Amino acid sequence: MRSHKLFLSALLVLVLAFTSILFVAHAQDSSGAGLTIGFAQTGSESGWRTDFTNAMMSEAEAMGINLLFSDGQQKQENQIAALRSFIAQGVDAIILAPIVETGWDDVLQEAADAEIPVLIIDRGVTADPSLYITRVASDFVYEGRLAGAWLATATADRASCNVVELYGTVGSSPAIDRATGFADAIALFPQIQIIASQSGDFTRSGGKTVMESFLSSMDPSTICAVFAHNDDMLIGAIQAMEEAGITPAVDILTVSVDATNDELQMLIDGKANATVLLSPYMGGPAYQAIIDYLGGAELPPLIMVPSAMYFQDTAAAELANRTGG
Ligand code: AHR
């Protein structure tokens, strides 16, 4: 009887010990406690960028990560300097949101030489993929295709549709890829033509200036639609249209990318027609990928965040969902 009791107690101790080991292992798996990660952000050019920065910070806090933040202020040289400073500080990992695709090889090699893993987030780079552990991003080509497919459907009964394009930052992957995806989609509909394309640098003021120049350099009645590579440029363009006495979303159709709260409000107000979602919540998957990598896991080359599209009749529900309204 006594040996039976002893056996049960020993078993209980073993079970409890094993359970707590499992629990600790699991806790280490999904917690970044103790990790210091340097984040080199592009800048704060758009509403989406601000949402993304805020999400990166709150997701880091929730996971117990010490995030060192650097605002590149739209300059690649600032971002390169930030990476060098993170390397000098000996951070556990670096996250780079690159402003443009090219010019990263040397600094990525420096991080590799220092054995500091680098994760690329949002925009892509053309550097050797062995210099970074993975990229967490949306499919920008697909976003452009969604925008083009929407326009083809919305103008299916028209003999022609002339589009003006508000291009993002020159040399950045979302601008290159969204332009490609949109062109791919409308190539199937020869009545849709891009008649002008100019960079507004992903900013509200840039979008307004470019739209003003389009409206003054051509007969506005010949413009059927505006495709803006982001919501902020479109919101600037909407202002330009209104100031020129044009009714946006009626006289000139609109489609853009990001689905920020401000743009959802434009849809609700009937001033815009459609927007493609770029989720700002990429921090969670990025931090988890770094934790997994440091724990010895192999990562896929690309971790995708899903996309969606919102219209005048679906924007209110989405905005209420986000704001709890
Ligand atoms: O890289 C993503 C793009 O950058 C967003 O669509 C735009 O708003 C931002 O400036």
Short mmCIF file of C-alpha atoms and ligand atoms in Angstrom, two decimals:
data_model
loop_
_atom_site.label_atom_id
_atom_site.label_comp_id
_atom_site.label_asym_id
_atom_site.label_seq_id
_atom_site.Cartn_x
_atom_site.Cartn_y
_atom_site.Cartn_z
CA MET A 1 0.00 0.00 0.00
CA ARG A 2 2.81 2.36 1.03
CA SER A 3 4.76 1.57 -2.17
CA HIS A 4 1.56 2.14 -4.18
CA LYS A 5 1.18 5.62 -2.57
CA LEU A 6 4.85 6.38 -3.20
CA PHE A 7 4.46 5.40 -6.85
CA LEU A 8 1.39 7.68 -7.25
CA SER A 9 3.21 10.64 -5.63
CA ALA A 10 6.24 10.09 -7.85
CA LEU A 11 3.97 9.91 -10.88
CA LEU A 12 2.24 13.13 -9.84
CA VAL A 13 5.59 14.91 -9.41
CA LEU A 14 6.70 13.66 -12.84
CA VAL A 15 3.46 14.74 -14.53
CA LEU A 16 3.61 18.19 -12.92
CA ALA A 17 7.28 18.61 -13.80
CA PHE A 18 6.67 17.53 -17.39
CA THR A 19 3.66 19.82 -17.71
CA SER A 20 5.59 22.81 -16.45
CA ILE A 21 8.49 22.03 -18.81
CA LEU A 22 6.02 21.95 -21.70
CA PHE A 23 4.45 25.18 -20.48
CA VAL A 24 7.83 26.93 -20.24
CA ALA A 25 8.81 25.62 -23.67
CA HIS A 26 5.56 26.94 -25.11
CA ALA A 27 5.93 30.27 -23.32
CA GLN A 28 9.44 30.71 -24.74
CA ASP A 29 8.10 29.78 -28.16
CA SER A 30 5.73 32.70 -28.49
CA SER A 31 7.37 35.28 -26.21
CA GLY A 32 10.03 37.71 -27.23
CA ALA A 33 10.86 38.66 -23.64
CA GLY A 34 14.45 39.77 -23.41
CA LEU A 35 14.90 40.28 -27.16
CA THR A 36 16.11 43.63 -28.46
CA ILE A 37 15.13 44.30 -32.08
CA GLY A 38 16.08 47.35 -34.14
CA PHE A 39 13.38 48.57 -36.52
CA ALA A 40 14.41 50.85 -39.40
CA GLN A 41 11.18 52.45 -40.61
CA THR A 42 10.88 54.27 -43.95
CA GLY A 43 9.40 57.47 -42.55
CA SER A 44 5.93 58.81 -41.92
CA GLU A 45 4.79 59.74 -45.41
CA SER A 46 1.24 58.41 -45.18
CA GLY A 47 -1.61 57.55 -42.83
CA TRP A 48 -0.95 53.88 -43.52
CA ARG A 49 2.70 54.29 -42.48
CA THR A 50 1.62 55.82 -39.16
CA ASP A 51 -0.82 52.95 -38.55
CA PHE A 52 1.96 50.48 -39.38
CA THR A 53 4.45 52.15 -36.98
CA ASN A 54 1.86 52.16 -34.19
CA ALA A 55 1.02 48.50 -34.82
CA MET A 56 4.72 47.54 -34.82
CA MET A 57 5.15 49.22 -31.44
CA SER A 58 2.07 47.79 -29.76
CA GLU A 59 2.71 44.28 -31.13
CA ALA A 60 6.31 44.46 -29.80
CA GLU A 61 5.07 45.56 -26.39
CA ALA A 62 2.49 42.76 -26.28
CA MET A 63 5.23 40.20 -27.01
CA GLY A 64 7.69 41.64 -24.48
CA ILE A 65 10.14 42.81 -27.15
CA ASN A 66 12.40 45.80 -26.58
CA LEU A 67 11.98 47.65 -29.91
CA LEU A 68 14.54 50.26 -30.93
CA PHE A 69 12.78 52.50 -33.45
CA SER A 70 14.42 54.61 -36.15
CA ASP A 71 12.47 56.93 -38.49
CA GLY A 72 14.32 57.11 -41.82
CA GLN A 73 12.49 60.32 -42.81
CA GLN A 74 12.19 59.10 -46.41
CA LYS A 75 15.95 58.87 -46.90
CA GLN A 76 17.76 55.62 -47.68
CA GLU A 77 21.01 56.97 -46.21
CA ASN A 78 19.24 57.50 -42.86
CA GLN A 79 18.00 53.91 -42.94
CA ILE A 80 21.49 52.60 -43.74
CA ALA A 81 22.92 54.66 -40.85
CA ALA A 82 20.21 53.21 -38.55
CA LEU A 83 21.15 49.67 -39.54
CA ARG A 84 24.83 50.39 -38.84
CA SER A 85 23.92 51.81 -35.44
CA PHE A 86 21.82 48.70 -34.61
CA ILE A 87 24.76 46.50 -35.65
CA ALA A 88 27.13 48.52 -33.44
CA GLN A 89 24.72 48.13 -30.51
CA GLY A 90 24.66 44.35 -31.00
CA VAL A 91 20.87 43.97 -31.20
CA ASP A 92 19.42 40.45 -31.40
CA ALA A 93 17.80 41.13 -34.78
CA ILE A 94 16.98 43.94 -37.22
CA ILE A 95 13.75 44.63 -39.09
CA LEU A 96 14.13 46.77 -42.22
CA ALA A 97 11.21 48.45 -44.02
CA PRO A 98 13.20 49.56 -47.07
CA ILE A 99 12.22 52.77 -48.85
CA VAL A 100 13.49 51.56 -52.23
CA GLU A 101 14.43 48.15 -53.63
CA THR A 102 18.11 48.66 -54.48
CA GLY A 103 21.27 49.69 -52.62
CA TRP A 104 21.08 47.44 -49.54
CA ASP A 105 23.72 44.81 -50.36
CA ASP A 106 26.66 46.32 -48.43
CA VAL A 107 24.82 47.03 -45.18
CA LEU A 108 23.03 43.66 -45.27
CA GLN A 109 26.43 42.01 -45.69
CA GLU A 110 27.70 43.98 -42.66
CA ALA A 111 24.78 42.63 -40.58
CA ALA A 112 25.49 39.10 -41.82
CA ASP A 113 29.19 39.47 -40.91
CA ALA A 114 28.10 40.53 -37.40
CA GLU A 115 25.75 37.48 -37.31
CA ILE A 116 22.70 39.68 -36.73
CA PRO A 117 19.64 38.34 -38.56
CA VAL A 118 17.74 40.86 -40.70
CA LEU A 119 14.06 40.52 -41.59
CA ILE A 120 12.62 42.59 -44.47
CA ILE A 121 9.14 43.96 -43.85
CA ASP A 122 6.57 45.50 -46.21
CA ARG A 123 8.57 46.73 -49.24
CA GLY A 124 11.00 44.36 -50.94
CA VAL A 125 14.71 44.54 -51.81
CA THR A 126 16.65 43.23 -54.80
CA ALA A 127 19.56 42.04 -52.59
CA ASP A 128 20.73 38.41 -52.38
CA PRO A 129 17.99 36.59 -50.38
CA SER A 130 20.65 34.79 -48.32
CA LEU A 131 21.36 38.18 -46.67
CA TYR A 132 17.99 38.25 -44.89
CA ILE A 133 16.01 35.59 -43.04
CA THR A 134 12.60 36.21 -44.63
CA ARG A 135 10.24 38.97 -45.80
CA VAL A 136 6.84 39.68 -44.27
CA ALA A 137 4.68 41.51 -46.80
CA SER A 138 1.56 41.79 -48.86
CA ASP A 139 1.46 40.85 -52.56
CA PHE A 140 1.68 44.29 -54.20
CA VAL A 141 1.24 42.89 -57.73
CA TYR A 142 -2.00 41.25 -56.62
CA GLU A 143 -3.15 44.58 -55.09
CA GLY A 144 -2.63 46.28 -58.46
CA ARG A 145 -4.49 43.45 -60.22
CA LEU A 146 -7.41 43.78 -57.81
CA ALA A 147 -7.59 47.53 -58.54
CA GLY A 148 -7.49 46.93 -62.30
CA ALA A 149 -10.07 44.15 -62.16
CA TRP A 150 -12.41 46.37 -60.14
CA LEU A 151 -12.09 49.19 -62.69
CA ALA A 152 -12.75 46.79 -65.59
CA THR A 153 -15.96 45.66 -63.88
CA ALA A 154 -17.05 49.20 -62.97
CA THR A 155 -16.58 50.42 -66.56
CA ALA A 156 -17.81 47.30 -68.35
CA ASP A 157 -20.56 49.28 -70.13
CA ARG A 158 -18.24 52.07 -71.37
CA ALA A 159 -16.64 52.22 -74.82
CA SER A 160 -13.46 53.67 -73.35
CA CYS A 161 -11.92 54.63 -70.02
CA ASN A 162 -8.87 56.90 -69.72
CA VAL A 163 -7.00 56.45 -66.46
CA VAL A 164 -4.57 58.78 -64.71
CA GLU A 165 -2.15 57.02 -62.37
CA LEU A 166 -0.77 58.52 -59.16
CA TYR A 167 2.48 56.60 -58.87
CA GLY A 168 4.15 55.91 -55.50
CA THR A 169 7.78 56.56 -54.60
CA VAL A 170 9.98 55.90 -57.62
CA GLY A 171 12.12 52.77 -57.09
CA SER A 172 9.92 51.41 -54.27
CA SER A 173 8.50 47.91 -54.63
CA PRO A 174 4.83 48.83 -53.97
CA ALA A 175 4.96 51.44 -56.75
CA ILE A 176 6.71 49.10 -59.20
CA ASP A 177 4.52 46.09 -58.37
CA ARG A 178 1.16 47.86 -58.12
CA ALA A 179 1.80 49.51 -61.50
CA THR A 180 2.66 46.09 -62.96
CA GLY A 181 -0.39 44.37 -61.48
CA PHE A 182 -2.75 47.12 -62.62
CA ALA A 183 -1.25 47.11 -66.14
CA ASP A 184 -1.55 43.28 -66.27
CA ALA A 185 -5.24 43.42 -65.37
CA ILE A 186 -6.26 46.23 -67.74
CA ALA A 187 -4.26 44.68 -70.62
CA LEU A 188 -7.21 42.30 -70.95
CA PHE A 189 -9.54 45.30 -71.53
CA PRO A 190 -8.14 47.41 -74.39
CA GLN A 191 -10.78 50.11 -73.87
CA ILE A 192 -9.00 51.00 -70.58
CA GLN A 193 -5.84 53.03 -71.15
CA ILE A 194 -3.44 54.83 -68.80
CA ILE A 195 -3.07 58.29 -70.34
CA ALA A 196 -0.80 59.85 -67.70
CA SER A 197 1.29 58.61 -64.78
CA GLN A 198 3.33 60.66 -62.33
CA SER A 199 4.80 60.16 -58.86
CA GLY A 200 3.14 61.79 -55.87
CA ASP A 201 5.65 60.07 -53.55
CA PHE A 202 2.88 58.36 -51.53
CA THR A 203 1.99 61.69 -49.86
CA ARG A 204 -1.29 63.60 -49.67
CA SER A 205 0.32 66.84 -50.86
CA GLY A 206 2.10 65.00 -53.69
CA GLY A 207 -1.18 63.44 -54.86
CA LYS A 208 -2.91 66.82 -54.80
CA THR A 209 -0.15 68.54 -56.80
CA VAL A 210 -0.01 65.80 -59.44
CA MET A 211 -3.81 65.70 -59.81
CA GLU A 212 -3.92 69.50 -60.15
CA SER A 213 -1.39 69.29 -62.96
CA PHE A 214 -3.36 66.50 -64.69
CA LEU A 215 -6.58 68.50 -64.43
CA SER A 216 -5.00 71.65 -65.84
CA SER A 217 -3.01 69.97 -68.61
CA MET A 218 -5.91 68.02 -70.10
CA ASP A 219 -9.67 68.26 -70.49
CA PRO A 220 -10.94 66.80 -67.17
CA SER A 221 -14.00 65.38 -68.93
CA THR A 222 -11.69 62.98 -70.80
CA ILE A 223 -10.50 61.41 -67.51
CA CYS A 224 -12.60 58.38 -66.58
CA ALA A 225 -10.72 57.18 -63.49
CA VAL A 226 -7.78 57.72 -61.16
CA PHE A 227 -5.68 54.81 -59.91
CA ALA A 228 -3.64 55.94 -56.89
CA HIS A 229 -0.91 53.69 -55.50
CA ASN A 230 -2.03 54.70 -52.01
CA ASP A 231 -4.97 56.29 -50.20
CA ASP A 232 -3.14 59.44 -49.13
CA MET A 233 -2.34 60.44 -52.72
CA LEU A 234 -5.97 59.76 -53.61
CA ILE A 235 -7.25 61.91 -50.74
CA GLY A 236 -5.03 64.74 -52.04
CA ALA A 237 -6.41 64.13 -55.55
CA ILE A 238 -10.00 64.23 -54.24
CA GLN A 239 -9.24 67.67 -52.78
CA ALA A 240 -7.84 68.78 -56.15
CA MET A 241 -10.96 67.50 -57.95
CA GLU A 242 -13.32 69.25 -55.54
CA GLU A 243 -11.41 72.52 -55.84
CA ALA A 244 -11.72 72.21 -59.65
CA GLY A 245 -15.52 71.69 -59.40
CA ILE A 246 -15.34 68.00 -60.26
CA THR A 247 -17.36 65.45 -58.28
CA PRO A 248 -14.99 62.64 -57.27
CA ALA A 249 -16.29 59.07 -57.55
CA VAL A 250 -18.99 60.29 -59.96
CA ASP A 251 -17.27 62.40 -62.67
CA ILE A 252 -13.98 60.57 -62.13
CA LEU A 253 -13.95 57.06 -60.62
CA THR A 254 -11.34 56.27 -57.97
CA VAL A 255 -9.45 53.19 -56.86
CA SER A 256 -6.50 53.16 -54.46
CA VAL A 257 -4.60 50.96 -52.00
CA ASP A 258 -4.29 50.82 -48.17
CA ALA A 259 -7.88 51.01 -46.83
CA THR A 260 -6.95 53.47 -44.07
CA ASN A 261 -9.70 54.79 -41.82
CA ASP A 262 -9.61 58.17 -43.64
CA GLU A 263 -10.15 56.44 -46.98
CA LEU A 264 -13.00 54.31 -45.59
CA GLN A 265 -14.59 57.61 -44.55
CA MET A 266 -14.17 58.90 -48.13
CA LEU A 267 -16.03 55.80 -49.36
CA ILE A 268 -18.78 56.33 -46.78
CA ASP A 269 -19.07 59.98 -47.89
CA GLY A 270 -19.38 58.89 -51.53
CA LYS A 271 -16.14 60.66 -52.54
CA ALA A 272 -14.26 57.48 -53.50
CA ASN A 273 -15.23 54.17 -55.08
CA ALA A 274 -12.89 51.40 -53.97
CA THR A 275 -9.74 50.67 -51.97
CA VAL A 276 -7.56 47.58 -51.58
CA LEU A 277 -6.48 46.69 -48.02
CA LEU A 278 -2.81 46.70 -47.05
CA SER A 279 -2.81 45.31 -43.51
CA PRO A 280 -0.61 47.31 -41.10
CA TYR A 281 -0.47 44.29 -38.77
CA MET A 282 2.78 42.74 -39.94
CA GLY A 283 4.69 43.08 -36.67
CA GLY A 284 3.20 39.98 -35.01
CA PRO A 285 4.23 37.57 -37.80
CA ALA A 286 7.60 39.32 -38.15
CA TYR A 287 8.49 39.05 -34.45
CA GLN A 288 7.30 35.45 -34.35
CA ALA A 289 9.46 34.63 -37.40
CA ILE A 290 12.51 36.11 -35.63
CA ILE A 291 11.77 34.13 -32.45
CA ASP A 292 11.36 30.95 -34.51
CA TYR A 293 14.57 31.66 -36.42
CA LEU A 294 16.56 32.25 -33.23
CA GLY A 295 15.09 28.99 -31.90
CA GLY A 296 16.54 27.13 -34.89
CA ALA A 297 13.51 26.96 -37.19
CA GLU A 298 13.78 27.23 -40.97
CA LEU A 299 11.69 30.07 -42.40
CA PRO A 300 9.93 30.32 -45.76
CA PRO A 301 11.38 33.07 -48.01
CA LEU A 302 8.13 35.06 -47.84
CA ILE A 303 5.41 35.33 -45.19
CA MET A 304 2.31 36.84 -46.78
CA VAL A 305 -0.30 39.00 -45.11
CA PRO A 306 -3.74 38.68 -46.73
CA SER A 307 -5.52 41.45 -48.65
CA ALA A 308 -9.16 42.50 -49.15
CA MET A 309 -11.16 45.23 -50.90
CA TYR A 310 -13.70 47.77 -49.63
CA PHE A 311 -16.39 49.71 -51.48
CA GLN A 312 -18.99 52.39 -50.72
CA ASP A 313 -21.43 49.77 -49.40
CA THR A 314 -18.95 47.85 -47.23
CA ALA A 315 -16.78 50.65 -45.79
CA ALA A 316 -19.05 51.58 -42.88
CA ALA A 317 -19.13 48.05 -41.46
CA GLU A 318 -15.33 47.79 -41.71
CA LEU A 319 -14.78 51.18 -40.06
CA ALA A 320 -17.23 50.32 -37.25
CA ASN A 321 -15.45 47.01 -36.78
CA ARG A 322 -12.10 48.78 -36.39
CA THR A 323 -13.25 51.58 -34.16
CA GLY A 324 -15.78 49.57 -32.17
CA GLY A 325 -18.45 52.04 -33.32
O1 AHR B 1 4.95 50.32 -48.67
C1 AHR B 1 3.59 50.44 -48.52
C2 AHR B 1 3.14 51.78 -48.96
O2 AHR B 1 3.90 52.77 -48.35
C3 AHR B 1 1.71 52.12 -48.59
O3 AHR B 1 0.77 51.68 -49.50
C4 AHR B 1 1.79 53.61 -48.60
O4 AHR B 1 0.71 54.25 -47.99
C5 AHR B 1 3.06 53.82 -47.89
O5 AHR B 1 3.60 55.03 -48.03
#
